[in-house]
Amino acid sequence: MTKTKTQPPGRGNDAGTGLSPNRRANISGRFPLPERLPPRITLETTTRCNYQCPYCYCWWHEFPESAGPELDTAEWKELIGLCIRKGVKSFLFTGGEALLRNDIRELLDDAARTDPQIDVSLFTNGLLMDEAMFFFCRERGVGISTSLQGLRTHGTMTGTEYGYRKTLELISLGRREDWPLAVSIVVTKENRDEIRDVFAAAALCGASFIQLGPMLPEGRGATRPEWLLSREEWESVKGEIRAVKDFGVPYVFCDEMICTCRSHAPEIEARFPVLKETPCEAGREFGVIGPDGKYRKCIHSLPLD
Amino acid sequence: MPLSEKEKKKIDEIETAVREKTPVEKLNADRKIDLEIAKAAGCESRLMGDMIPLSKRRPGLEDALRDAADGKSKKEVWTTMGFFWKRPKHHEEDKPSDETGLNRPDPDSQKKDKHDKNENAAPRKGK
């Protein structure tokens, strides 16, 4: 079967999706996408998660009534195909926890095989990532990113009793297998005192890239204002990270204390004034499709914004 | 996970440090610190990803480093989060060209395939 960018296999007929033409037309109508999509799309494939992070930014914790039913396998495949036809070049599968979907391999495989030029990535907390899944991703060119939210504080940071060793093993495996593994670290008042250790652990195990950012007052985080860092505390954290022994690992700080892609309560806006108005790439460089198939311009924007 | 004894030992050491409340960063890194990239970028390696406002993120780290090496940016090397990962290559000819695993494509391969250009620009992700 010939693969082309504009007409991936199974996209021009019913093959591969199991959907009738009427059903496909119905999907396009049910999930209206902008005429032109950004090149990078995050797919929030599920609201379910096996972590219960108290700072999780996902909007459905704040507005559960706005979350429609999750798309099924055929619907996601059709939507992915529609995105590709609209020019999307990169997909990031996430959730919730994307690996909780029984069909996640099928979806990743579908996206990765549809067009060799499409970049496919998976963000996972790593709890369900086993050796087979790792090599499944590697063989299909699916990039993997994960999060390391604490060591001593891992339990409270994830709202579970799971340990952090599994995450370190995943990072180590990525390094050993030459498969770059990016690591995200969210900083809150809970893990703030051990943040140097968290950063060092990720670096020592072989993270290829580390992102650190302060917890945002969104999602579950909106109910935990006591965990929010002040701007001064965040600057202090950055100073500590810069002082950590150089492991040769590139890292990035996300400086936003709130995201301007969504509305906030007045007290939050007063507490975290936007330092300067800068054009945001949301909606131009990247966009998001939620678990129910609805498009948003940013992972932080709300369905109703 | 199918880790070697050395890899397991490294994680054991981290766990011990956490348990005993000693600094994890004091553990020995067996990773080669690749300063070549930093030198090429005209800055210290730890500055590579520093201070990147969301709105200023632009196509990927590799491109930023090349730009920096070309003198377009010395102090501020903009990069992007790696969560929209440019598909890493694991074929022999496309192995990452440095210890950071950043998979910098060589100029020749870039000429051959315009899609080797990293065009990442991503929102923050982490929960």
CSV table of C-alpha atoms in Angstrom, one decimal:
chain,number,residue,atom,x,y,z
A,1,MET,CA,0.0,0.0,0.0
A,2,THR,CA,1.4,3.3,-1.0
A,3,LYS,CA,1.8,5.9,1.8
A,4,THR,CA,1.4,9.5,0.9
A,5,LYS,CA,1.1,12.5,3.1
A,6,THR,CA,-2.2,13.6,1.8
A,7,GLN,CA,-3.9,10.3,1.5
A,8,PRO,CA,-2.7,7.9,4.2
A,9,PRO,CA,-3.8,4.3,4.0
A,10,GLY,CA,-7.3,3.7,5.0
A,11,ARG,CA,-8.2,7.3,5.0
A,12,GLY,CA,-9.9,7.6,1.7
A,13,ASN,CA,-12.3,4.7,2.3
A,14,ASP,CA,-13.6,2.7,5.1
A,15,ALA,CA,-10.5,0.5,5.5
A,16,GLY,CA,-8.6,0.9,8.7
A,17,THR,CA,-11.2,2.8,10.6
A,18,GLY,CA,-14.2,0.6,10.5
A,19,LEU,CA,-16.4,3.7,9.9
A,20,SER,CA,-18.9,4.1,7.2
A,21,PRO,CA,-18.8,7.3,5.1
A,22,ASN,CA,-21.9,8.5,7.0
A,23,ARG,CA,-20.2,7.9,10.3
A,24,ARG,CA,-17.1,9.7,9.2
A,25,ALA,CA,-19.1,12.7,8.0
A,26,ASN,CA,-20.8,12.6,11.3
A,27,ILE,CA,-17.5,12.8,13.2
A,28,SER,CA,-16.4,15.8,11.1
A,29,GLY,CA,-19.6,17.4,12.1
A,30,ARG,CA,-19.5,16.4,15.8
A,31,PHE,CA,-15.9,17.5,16.2
A,32,PRO,CA,-15.5,20.6,14.2
A,33,LEU,CA,-11.8,21.5,13.8
A,34,PRO,CA,-10.5,24.8,12.6
A,35,GLU,CA,-10.0,25.1,8.9
A,36,ARG,CA,-6.3,25.0,9.4
A,37,LEU,CA,-4.7,23.2,12.3
A,38,PRO,CA,-1.4,24.0,14.0
A,39,PRO,CA,1.4,21.6,13.0
A,40,ARG,CA,1.6,20.1,16.5
A,41,ILE,CA,-1.4,18.6,18.2
A,42,THR,CA,-1.7,17.1,21.7
A,43,LEU,CA,-4.2,14.3,22.0
A,44,GLU,CA,-5.7,14.0,25.4
A,45,THR,CA,-6.8,10.5,24.8
A,46,THR,CA,-8.4,9.9,28.2
A,47,THR,CA,-9.3,11.7,31.4
A,48,ARG,CA,-8.4,8.6,33.4
A,49,CYS,CA,-5.2,8.4,35.4
A,50,ASN,CA,-3.5,6.1,37.8
A,51,TYR,CA,-1.9,9.0,39.6
A,52,GLN,CA,-3.9,11.5,41.6
A,53,CYS,CA,-1.5,14.4,41.5
A,54,PRO,CA,-3.0,17.2,43.7
A,55,TYR,CA,-1.5,19.8,41.3
A,56,CYS,CA,-2.7,18.2,38.0
A,57,TYR,CA,-3.6,21.1,35.7
A,58,CYS,CA,-6.1,19.0,33.6
A,59,TRP,CA,-9.2,21.1,33.1
A,60,TRP,CA,-11.7,18.2,33.7
A,61,HIS,CA,-10.8,18.2,37.4
A,62,GLU,CA,-12.1,21.7,37.6
A,63,PHE,CA,-15.0,21.5,35.1
A,64,PRO,CA,-16.0,17.8,35.0
A,65,GLU,CA,-19.4,18.7,33.6
A,66,SER,CA,-17.7,20.0,30.4
A,67,ALA,CA,-16.0,16.6,29.7
A,68,GLY,CA,-17.9,14.6,27.1
A,69,PRO,CA,-17.5,10.9,26.6
A,70,GLU,CA,-14.2,9.7,25.5
A,71,LEU,CA,-13.7,8.9,21.8
A,72,ASP,CA,-13.5,5.2,21.0
A,73,THR,CA,-10.7,3.6,18.9
A,74,ALA,CA,-12.4,4.2,15.5
A,75,GLU,CA,-13.2,7.8,16.4
A,76,TRP,CA,-9.7,8.6,17.4
A,77,LYS,CA,-8.3,7.0,14.3
A,78,GLU,CA,-10.7,9.0,12.1
A,79,LEU,CA,-9.9,12.2,14.0
A,80,ILE,CA,-6.1,11.6,13.6
A,81,GLY,CA,-6.6,11.1,9.9
A,82,LEU,CA,-8.6,14.3,9.7
A,83,CYS,CA,-5.8,16.1,11.5
A,84,ILE,CA,-3.2,14.8,9.1
A,85,ARG,CA,-5.3,15.9,6.1
A,86,LYS,CA,-5.4,19.3,7.7
A,87,GLY,CA,-1.6,19.5,7.8
A,88,VAL,CA,-0.7,18.2,11.3
A,89,LYS,CA,2.9,17.0,11.4
A,90,SER,CA,3.3,16.0,15.0
A,91,PHE,CA,1.1,14.2,17.6
A,92,LEU,CA,1.7,14.0,21.3
A,93,PHE,CA,-0.5,11.3,23.0
A,94,THR,CA,-1.3,12.0,26.6
A,95,GLY,CA,-4.2,12.0,29.0
A,96,GLY,CA,-4.8,11.6,31.8
A,97,GLU,CA,-2.6,8.6,31.5
A,98,ALA,CA,-2.6,7.5,27.9
A,99,LEU,CA,-1.4,4.0,28.7
A,100,LEU,CA,-4.7,3.3,30.5
A,101,ARG,CA,-6.3,3.1,27.2
A,102,ASN,CA,-6.4,-0.5,26.0
A,103,ASP,CA,-6.1,0.6,22.4
A,104,ILE,CA,-3.2,2.9,22.9
A,105,ARG,CA,-0.8,0.7,20.9
A,106,GLU,CA,-3.3,0.6,18.1
A,107,LEU,CA,-3.6,4.4,18.1
A,108,LEU,CA,0.1,5.0,18.3
A,109,ASP,CA,0.7,2.4,15.6
A,110,ASP,CA,-1.9,4.0,13.4
A,111,ALA,CA,-0.5,7.5,13.7
A,112,ALA,CA,3.1,6.4,13.3
A,113,ARG,CA,2.4,4.2,10.3
A,114,THR,CA,0.0,6.5,8.5
A,115,ASP,CA,2.7,8.8,7.4
A,116,PRO,CA,6.5,8.2,8.0
A,117,GLN,CA,6.9,12.0,8.2
A,118,ILE,CA,4.6,12.4,11.1
A,119,ASP,CA,6.3,12.6,14.5
A,120,VAL,CA,4.5,10.7,17.2
A,121,SER,CA,5.3,11.1,20.9
A,122,LEU,CA,3.9,9.6,24.1
A,123,PHE,CA,3.7,11.3,27.5
A,124,THR,CA,3.3,8.8,30.3
A,125,ASN,CA,3.8,8.8,34.0
A,126,GLY,CA,5.6,5.5,33.4
A,127,LEU,CA,3.7,3.4,35.8
A,128,LEU,CA,2.4,1.1,33.1
A,129,MET,CA,5.4,1.4,30.9
A,130,ASP,CA,7.0,-2.1,30.7
A,131,GLU,CA,9.8,-3.4,28.5
A,132,ALA,CA,7.4,-4.5,25.8
A,133,MET,CA,5.7,-1.1,25.5
A,134,PHE,CA,9.1,0.7,25.5
A,135,PHE,CA,10.4,-1.3,22.6
A,136,PHE,CA,7.0,-1.1,20.9
A,137,CYS,CA,7.5,2.7,21.0
A,138,ARG,CA,11.1,2.5,20.0
A,139,GLU,CA,10.5,0.3,17.0
A,140,ARG,CA,7.8,2.6,15.7
A,141,GLY,CA,9.8,5.8,16.3
A,142,VAL,CA,7.5,7.0,19.1
A,143,GLY,CA,9.2,9.5,21.3
A,144,ILE,CA,8.7,9.0,25.1
A,145,SER,CA,8.5,11.6,27.8
A,146,THR,CA,7.7,11.1,31.4
A,147,SER,CA,7.5,12.9,34.7
A,148,LEU,CA,9.5,12.6,38.0
A,149,GLN,CA,7.6,14.6,40.6
A,150,GLY,CA,9.4,13.6,43.7
A,151,LEU,CA,11.6,11.2,45.6
A,152,ARG,CA,10.8,11.4,49.3
A,153,THR,CA,7.7,13.3,48.3
A,154,HIS,CA,6.7,11.0,45.4
A,155,GLY,CA,3.7,9.7,47.3
A,156,THR,CA,2.2,13.0,48.2
A,157,MET,CA,3.1,14.5,44.8
A,158,THR,CA,1.3,11.7,42.9
A,159,GLY,CA,-1.4,11.0,45.4
A,160,THR,CA,-0.5,7.4,45.4
A,161,GLU,CA,1.7,4.9,47.3
A,162,TYR,CA,3.7,4.1,44.2
A,163,GLY,CA,7.4,4.6,44.4
A,164,TYR,CA,9.7,6.5,42.0
A,165,ARG,CA,12.0,3.6,41.1
A,166,LYS,CA,9.9,2.6,38.1
A,167,THR,CA,10.3,6.1,36.6
A,168,LEU,CA,14.1,6.0,37.2
A,169,GLU,CA,14.2,2.5,35.5
A,170,LEU,CA,12.4,3.9,32.5
A,171,ILE,CA,14.8,6.8,32.2
A,172,SER,CA,17.7,4.4,32.5
A,173,LEU,CA,16.3,2.1,29.9
A,174,GLY,CA,15.9,5.1,27.5
A,175,ARG,CA,19.5,6.0,28.0
A,176,ARG,CA,20.8,2.5,27.5
A,177,GLU,CA,18.7,2.0,24.4
A,178,ASP,CA,19.7,5.3,22.9
A,179,TRP,CA,16.1,6.5,22.9
A,180,PRO,CA,16.0,10.0,24.2
A,181,LEU,CA,13.7,10.4,27.2
A,182,ALA,CA,12.5,13.8,28.3
A,183,VAL,CA,11.5,14.3,31.9
A,184,SER,CA,9.1,16.8,33.4
A,185,ILE,CA,9.4,18.0,36.9
A,186,VAL,CA,6.6,20.1,38.5
A,187,VAL,CA,7.7,22.2,41.5
A,188,THR,CA,5.3,22.8,44.4
A,189,LYS,CA,5.8,23.7,48.0
A,190,GLU,CA,5.6,20.0,48.7
A,191,ASN,CA,8.7,18.9,46.7
A,192,ARG,CA,10.5,22.2,46.7
A,193,ASP,CA,13.0,21.2,49.4
A,194,GLU,CA,14.2,18.2,47.5
A,195,ILE,CA,14.1,19.6,44.0
A,196,ARG,CA,17.9,19.4,43.6
A,197,ASP,CA,17.7,15.7,44.4
A,198,VAL,CA,14.9,15.2,42.0
A,199,PHE,CA,16.7,17.0,39.2
A,200,ALA,CA,19.9,15.1,40.0
A,201,ALA,CA,18.2,11.7,40.0
A,202,ALA,CA,16.7,12.3,36.6
A,203,ALA,CA,20.0,13.5,35.2
A,204,LEU,CA,22.0,10.6,36.8
A,205,CYS,CA,19.7,8.1,35.3
A,206,GLY,CA,20.2,9.5,31.8
A,207,ALA,CA,17.3,11.9,31.1
A,208,SER,CA,18.0,13.5,27.7
A,209,PHE,CA,16.2,16.7,28.6
A,210,ILE,CA,14.6,18.0,31.7
A,211,GLN,CA,11.8,20.6,32.0
A,212,LEU,CA,11.0,22.2,35.3
A,213,GLY,CA,8.0,24.4,35.9
A,214,PRO,CA,6.0,25.7,38.9
A,215,MET,CA,2.6,24.2,39.6
A,216,LEU,CA,-0.2,26.2,38.0
A,217,PRO,CA,-3.4,27.1,39.8
A,218,GLU,CA,-5.5,25.0,37.4
A,219,GLY,CA,-7.4,21.8,37.5
A,220,ARG,CA,-6.8,20.1,40.8
A,221,GLY,CA,-4.2,22.7,41.4
A,222,ALA,CA,-6.9,25.3,41.7
A,223,THR,CA,-7.9,23.6,45.0
A,224,ARG,CA,-4.4,23.5,46.4
A,225,PRO,CA,-3.4,27.2,46.6
A,226,GLU,CA,-1.2,26.3,49.6
A,227,TRP,CA,1.1,24.3,47.2
A,228,LEU,CA,1.7,27.2,44.8
A,229,LEU,CA,5.1,28.8,44.8
A,230,SER,CA,5.4,32.6,44.8
A,231,ARG,CA,7.4,34.2,42.0
A,232,GLU,CA,10.3,34.7,44.5
A,233,GLU,CA,10.2,31.1,45.5
A,234,TRP,CA,10.3,30.0,41.9
A,235,GLU,CA,13.3,32.2,41.2
A,236,SER,CA,15.0,30.6,44.2
A,237,VAL,CA,14.3,27.1,42.8
A,238,LYS,CA,15.9,28.2,39.5
A,239,GLY,CA,18.9,29.4,41.3
A,240,GLU,CA,19.3,26.1,43.1
A,241,ILE,CA,19.0,24.1,39.9
A,242,ARG,CA,21.7,26.2,38.3
A,243,ALA,CA,23.9,25.4,41.3
A,244,VAL,CA,23.5,21.7,40.9
A,245,LYS,CA,26.6,19.9,39.6
A,246,ASP,CA,26.6,20.0,35.8
A,247,PHE,CA,25.5,16.6,34.6
A,248,GLY,CA,25.6,17.8,31.0
A,249,VAL,CA,21.8,17.5,30.6
A,250,PRO,CA,20.0,20.3,28.9
A,251,TYR,CA,17.1,21.7,30.9
A,252,VAL,CA,14.5,24.3,30.6
A,253,PHE,CA,12.5,26.4,33.0
A,254,CYS,CA,8.9,27.2,32.3
A,255,ASP,CA,8.5,30.6,33.8
A,256,GLU,CA,4.8,31.0,33.5
A,257,MET,CA,3.0,31.0,36.9
A,258,ILE,CA,-0.3,31.1,35.2
A,259,CYS,CA,-1.3,30.5,31.6
A,260,THR,CA,-3.0,33.4,29.8
A,261,CYS,CA,-4.7,30.9,27.5
A,262,ARG,CA,-7.5,30.6,30.0
A,263,SER,CA,-9.5,32.6,32.5
A,264,HIS,CA,-8.6,32.7,36.2
A,265,ALA,CA,-10.2,33.9,39.3
A,266,PRO,CA,-9.4,37.6,40.1
A,267,GLU,CA,-7.4,36.6,43.2
A,268,ILE,CA,-5.2,34.4,41.2
A,269,GLU,CA,-4.6,37.0,38.5
A,270,ALA,CA,-3.8,39.5,41.3
A,271,ARG,CA,-1.3,37.0,42.9
A,272,PHE,CA,0.4,36.2,39.6
A,273,PRO,CA,0.5,39.2,37.4
A,274,VAL,CA,1.6,38.6,33.9
A,275,LEU,CA,5.0,40.2,33.7
A,276,LYS,CA,4.8,41.1,30.1
A,277,GLU,CA,2.4,40.6,27.3
A,278,THR,CA,4.0,38.4,24.7
A,279,PRO,CA,2.4,36.7,21.8
A,280,CYS,CA,1.6,33.1,22.6
A,281,GLU,CA,2.1,30.3,20.0
A,282,ALA,CA,-1.0,28.5,21.2
A,283,GLY,CA,-3.3,27.9,18.3
A,284,ARG,CA,-0.6,28.7,15.8
A,285,GLU,CA,2.2,26.3,16.6
A,286,PHE,CA,0.3,23.9,18.7
A,287,GLY,CA,-3.2,22.9,19.6
A,288,VAL,CA,-5.1,20.2,21.6
A,289,ILE,CA,-7.8,17.8,21.1
A,290,GLY,CA,-9.6,16.7,24.3
A,291,PRO,CA,-10.8,13.2,25.3
A,292,ASP,CA,-14.2,14.0,23.8
A,293,GLY,CA,-12.7,15.1,20.5
A,294,LYS,CA,-13.1,18.8,21.0
A,295,TYR,CA,-10.3,21.2,19.8
A,296,ARG,CA,-8.7,23.8,22.1
A,297,LYS,CA,-5.7,26.0,21.3
A,298,CYS,CA,-3.8,25.1,24.4
A,299,ILE,CA,-3.6,22.4,27.0
A,300,HIS,CA,-4.4,25.0,29.6
A,301,SER,CA,-7.4,26.6,27.8
A,302,LEU,CA,-10.8,25.5,28.8
A,303,PRO,CA,-13.5,24.0,26.5
A,304,LEU,CA,-15.7,27.0,27.0
A,305,ASP,CA,-13.0,29.7,26.6
B,1,MET,CA,12.8,-3.2,33.2
B,2,PRO,CA,15.7,-5.1,31.8
B,3,LEU,CA,18.5,-3.1,33.3
B,4,SER,CA,22.1,-4.0,33.8
B,5,GLU,CA,23.6,-4.5,37.2
B,6,LYS,CA,25.4,-1.2,36.8
B,7,GLU,CA,22.1,0.6,36.0
B,8,LYS,CA,20.3,-1.0,38.9
B,9,LYS,CA,23.2,-0.1,41.2
B,10,LYS,CA,22.9,3.5,40.1
B,11,ILE,CA,19.2,3.6,41.1
B,12,ASP,CA,20.0,1.7,44.3
B,13,GLU,CA,22.5,4.5,45.2
B,14,ILE,CA,19.9,7.1,44.5
B,15,GLU,CA,17.4,5.3,46.7
B,16,THR,CA,20.0,5.0,49.5
B,17,ALA,CA,20.8,8.7,49.2
B,18,VAL,CA,17.1,9.6,49.4
B,19,ARG,CA,16.7,7.3,52.4
B,20,GLU,CA,19.7,8.6,54.2
B,21,LYS,CA,18.9,12.2,53.2
B,22,THR,CA,22.3,12.8,51.6
B,23,PRO,CA,22.5,14.8,48.4
B,24,VAL,CA,21.8,12.8,45.3
B,25,GLU,CA,23.9,15.2,43.2
B,26,LYS,CA,27.0,14.0,45.1
B,27,LEU,CA,26.7,10.6,43.4
B,28,ASN,CA,29.1,10.0,40.6
B,29,ALA,CA,27.8,10.6,37.2
B,30,ASP,CA,29.2,8.1,34.8
B,31,ARG,CA,27.8,10.1,31.9
B,32,LYS,CA,30.3,12.0,29.9
B,33,ILE,CA,29.7,15.7,30.2
B,34,ASP,CA,29.7,16.8,26.6
B,35,LEU,CA,31.0,20.3,26.6
B,36,GLU,CA,31.4,20.3,22.9
B,37,ILE,CA,27.8,21.3,22.4
B,38,ALA,CA,28.1,24.0,25.0
B,39,LYS,CA,31.3,25.4,23.3
B,40,ALA,CA,29.6,25.3,20.0
B,41,ALA,CA,26.7,27.2,21.5
B,42,GLY,CA,29.1,29.7,22.9
B,43,CYS,CA,27.8,29.2,26.4
B,44,GLU,CA,28.0,26.8,29.4
B,45,SER,CA,26.0,23.7,28.9
B,46,ARG,CA,23.8,24.4,31.8
B,47,LEU,CA,22.6,27.6,30.2
B,48,MET,CA,21.3,25.8,27.2
B,49,GLY,CA,17.8,25.5,28.3
B,50,ASP,CA,17.6,28.4,30.6
B,51,MET,CA,14.9,31.1,30.7
B,52,ILE,CA,12.7,30.2,27.8
B,53,PRO,CA,9.4,32.0,27.9
B,54,LEU,CA,6.7,29.9,26.4
B,55,SER,CA,6.0,32.6,23.9
B,56,LYS,CA,9.6,32.6,22.8
B,57,ARG,CA,10.1,29.0,22.3
B,58,ARG,CA,11.1,28.3,18.8
B,59,PRO,CA,12.2,25.3,16.7
B,60,GLY,CA,14.3,22.8,18.6
B,61,LEU,CA,17.3,22.7,20.6
B,62,GLU,CA,19.5,21.4,17.8
B,63,ASP,CA,18.6,24.3,15.6
B,64,ALA,CA,19.1,26.7,18.4
B,65,LEU,CA,22.5,25.3,19.1
B,66,ARG,CA,23.5,25.5,15.5
B,67,ASP,CA,22.3,29.1,15.4
B,68,ALA,CA,24.3,29.9,18.5
B,69,ALA,CA,27.3,28.3,17.0
B,70,ASP,CA,26.8,30.5,14.0
B,71,GLY,CA,26.9,33.5,16.2
B,72,LYS,CA,23.2,34.3,15.9
B,73,SER,CA,22.7,33.9,19.6
B,74,LYS,CA,25.4,33.8,22.3
B,75,LYS,CA,23.8,34.2,25.7
B,76,GLU,CA,20.3,33.1,25.1
B,77,VAL,CA,19.8,29.8,23.4
B,78,TRP,CA,16.1,29.3,22.9
B,79,THR,CA,14.9,25.8,22.9
B,80,THR,CA,11.8,24.0,23.3
B,81,MET,CA,10.4,21.2,25.4
B,82,GLY,CA,11.2,17.8,24.1
B,83,PHE,CA,7.7,16.5,24.6
B,84,PHE,CA,6.8,17.0,21.0
B,85,TRP,CA,9.7,14.8,20.2
B,86,LYS,CA,11.3,15.0,16.8
B,87,ARG,CA,11.3,11.3,16.0
B,88,PRO,CA,14.6,10.0,17.2
B,89,LYS,CA,16.5,7.9,14.7
B,90,HIS,CA,17.9,4.6,15.8
B,91,HIS,CA,19.3,3.5,12.6
B,92,GLU,CA,23.1,3.1,12.5
B,93,GLU,CA,23.6,6.1,10.3
B,94,ASP,CA,21.3,8.3,12.4
B,95,LYS,CA,22.5,7.6,15.9
B,96,PRO,CA,22.7,10.5,18.2
B,97,SER,CA,25.8,12.4,17.5
B,98,ASP,CA,26.6,13.2,21.1
B,99,GLU,CA,26.3,11.9,24.6
B,100,THR,CA,23.2,14.0,25.4
B,101,GLY,CA,21.3,11.9,23.0
B,102,LEU,CA,19.9,14.9,21.3
B,103,ASN,CA,20.2,13.3,17.9
B,104,ARG,CA,21.6,16.3,16.2
B,105,PRO,CA,21.3,15.5,12.5
B,106,ASP,CA,24.4,16.2,10.5
B,107,PRO,CA,24.3,18.9,7.8
B,108,ASP,CA,24.4,16.3,5.0
B,109,SER,CA,21.4,14.4,6.2
B,110,GLN,CA,19.6,17.7,6.6
B,111,LYS,CA,20.2,18.5,3.0
B,112,LYS,CA,18.8,15.1,2.0
B,113,ASP,CA,15.7,15.4,4.1
B,114,LYS,CA,14.1,18.6,5.0
B,115,HIS,CA,12.0,16.8,7.6
B,116,ASP,CA,15.2,16.2,9.7
B,117,LYS,CA,14.8,19.8,10.7
B,118,ASN,CA,13.5,19.9,14.2
B,119,GLU,CA,10.5,22.1,14.2
B,120,ASN,CA,9.5,21.5,17.7
B,121,ALA,CA,7.6,24.1,19.6
B,122,ALA,CA,5.5,22.8,22.4
B,123,PRO,CA,3.4,23.8,25.3
B,124,ARG,CA,4.6,22.8,28.7
B,125,LYS,CA,3.6,19.4,29.8
B,126,GLY,CA,3.9,17.9,33.2
B,127,LYS,CA,1.4,16.7,35.7
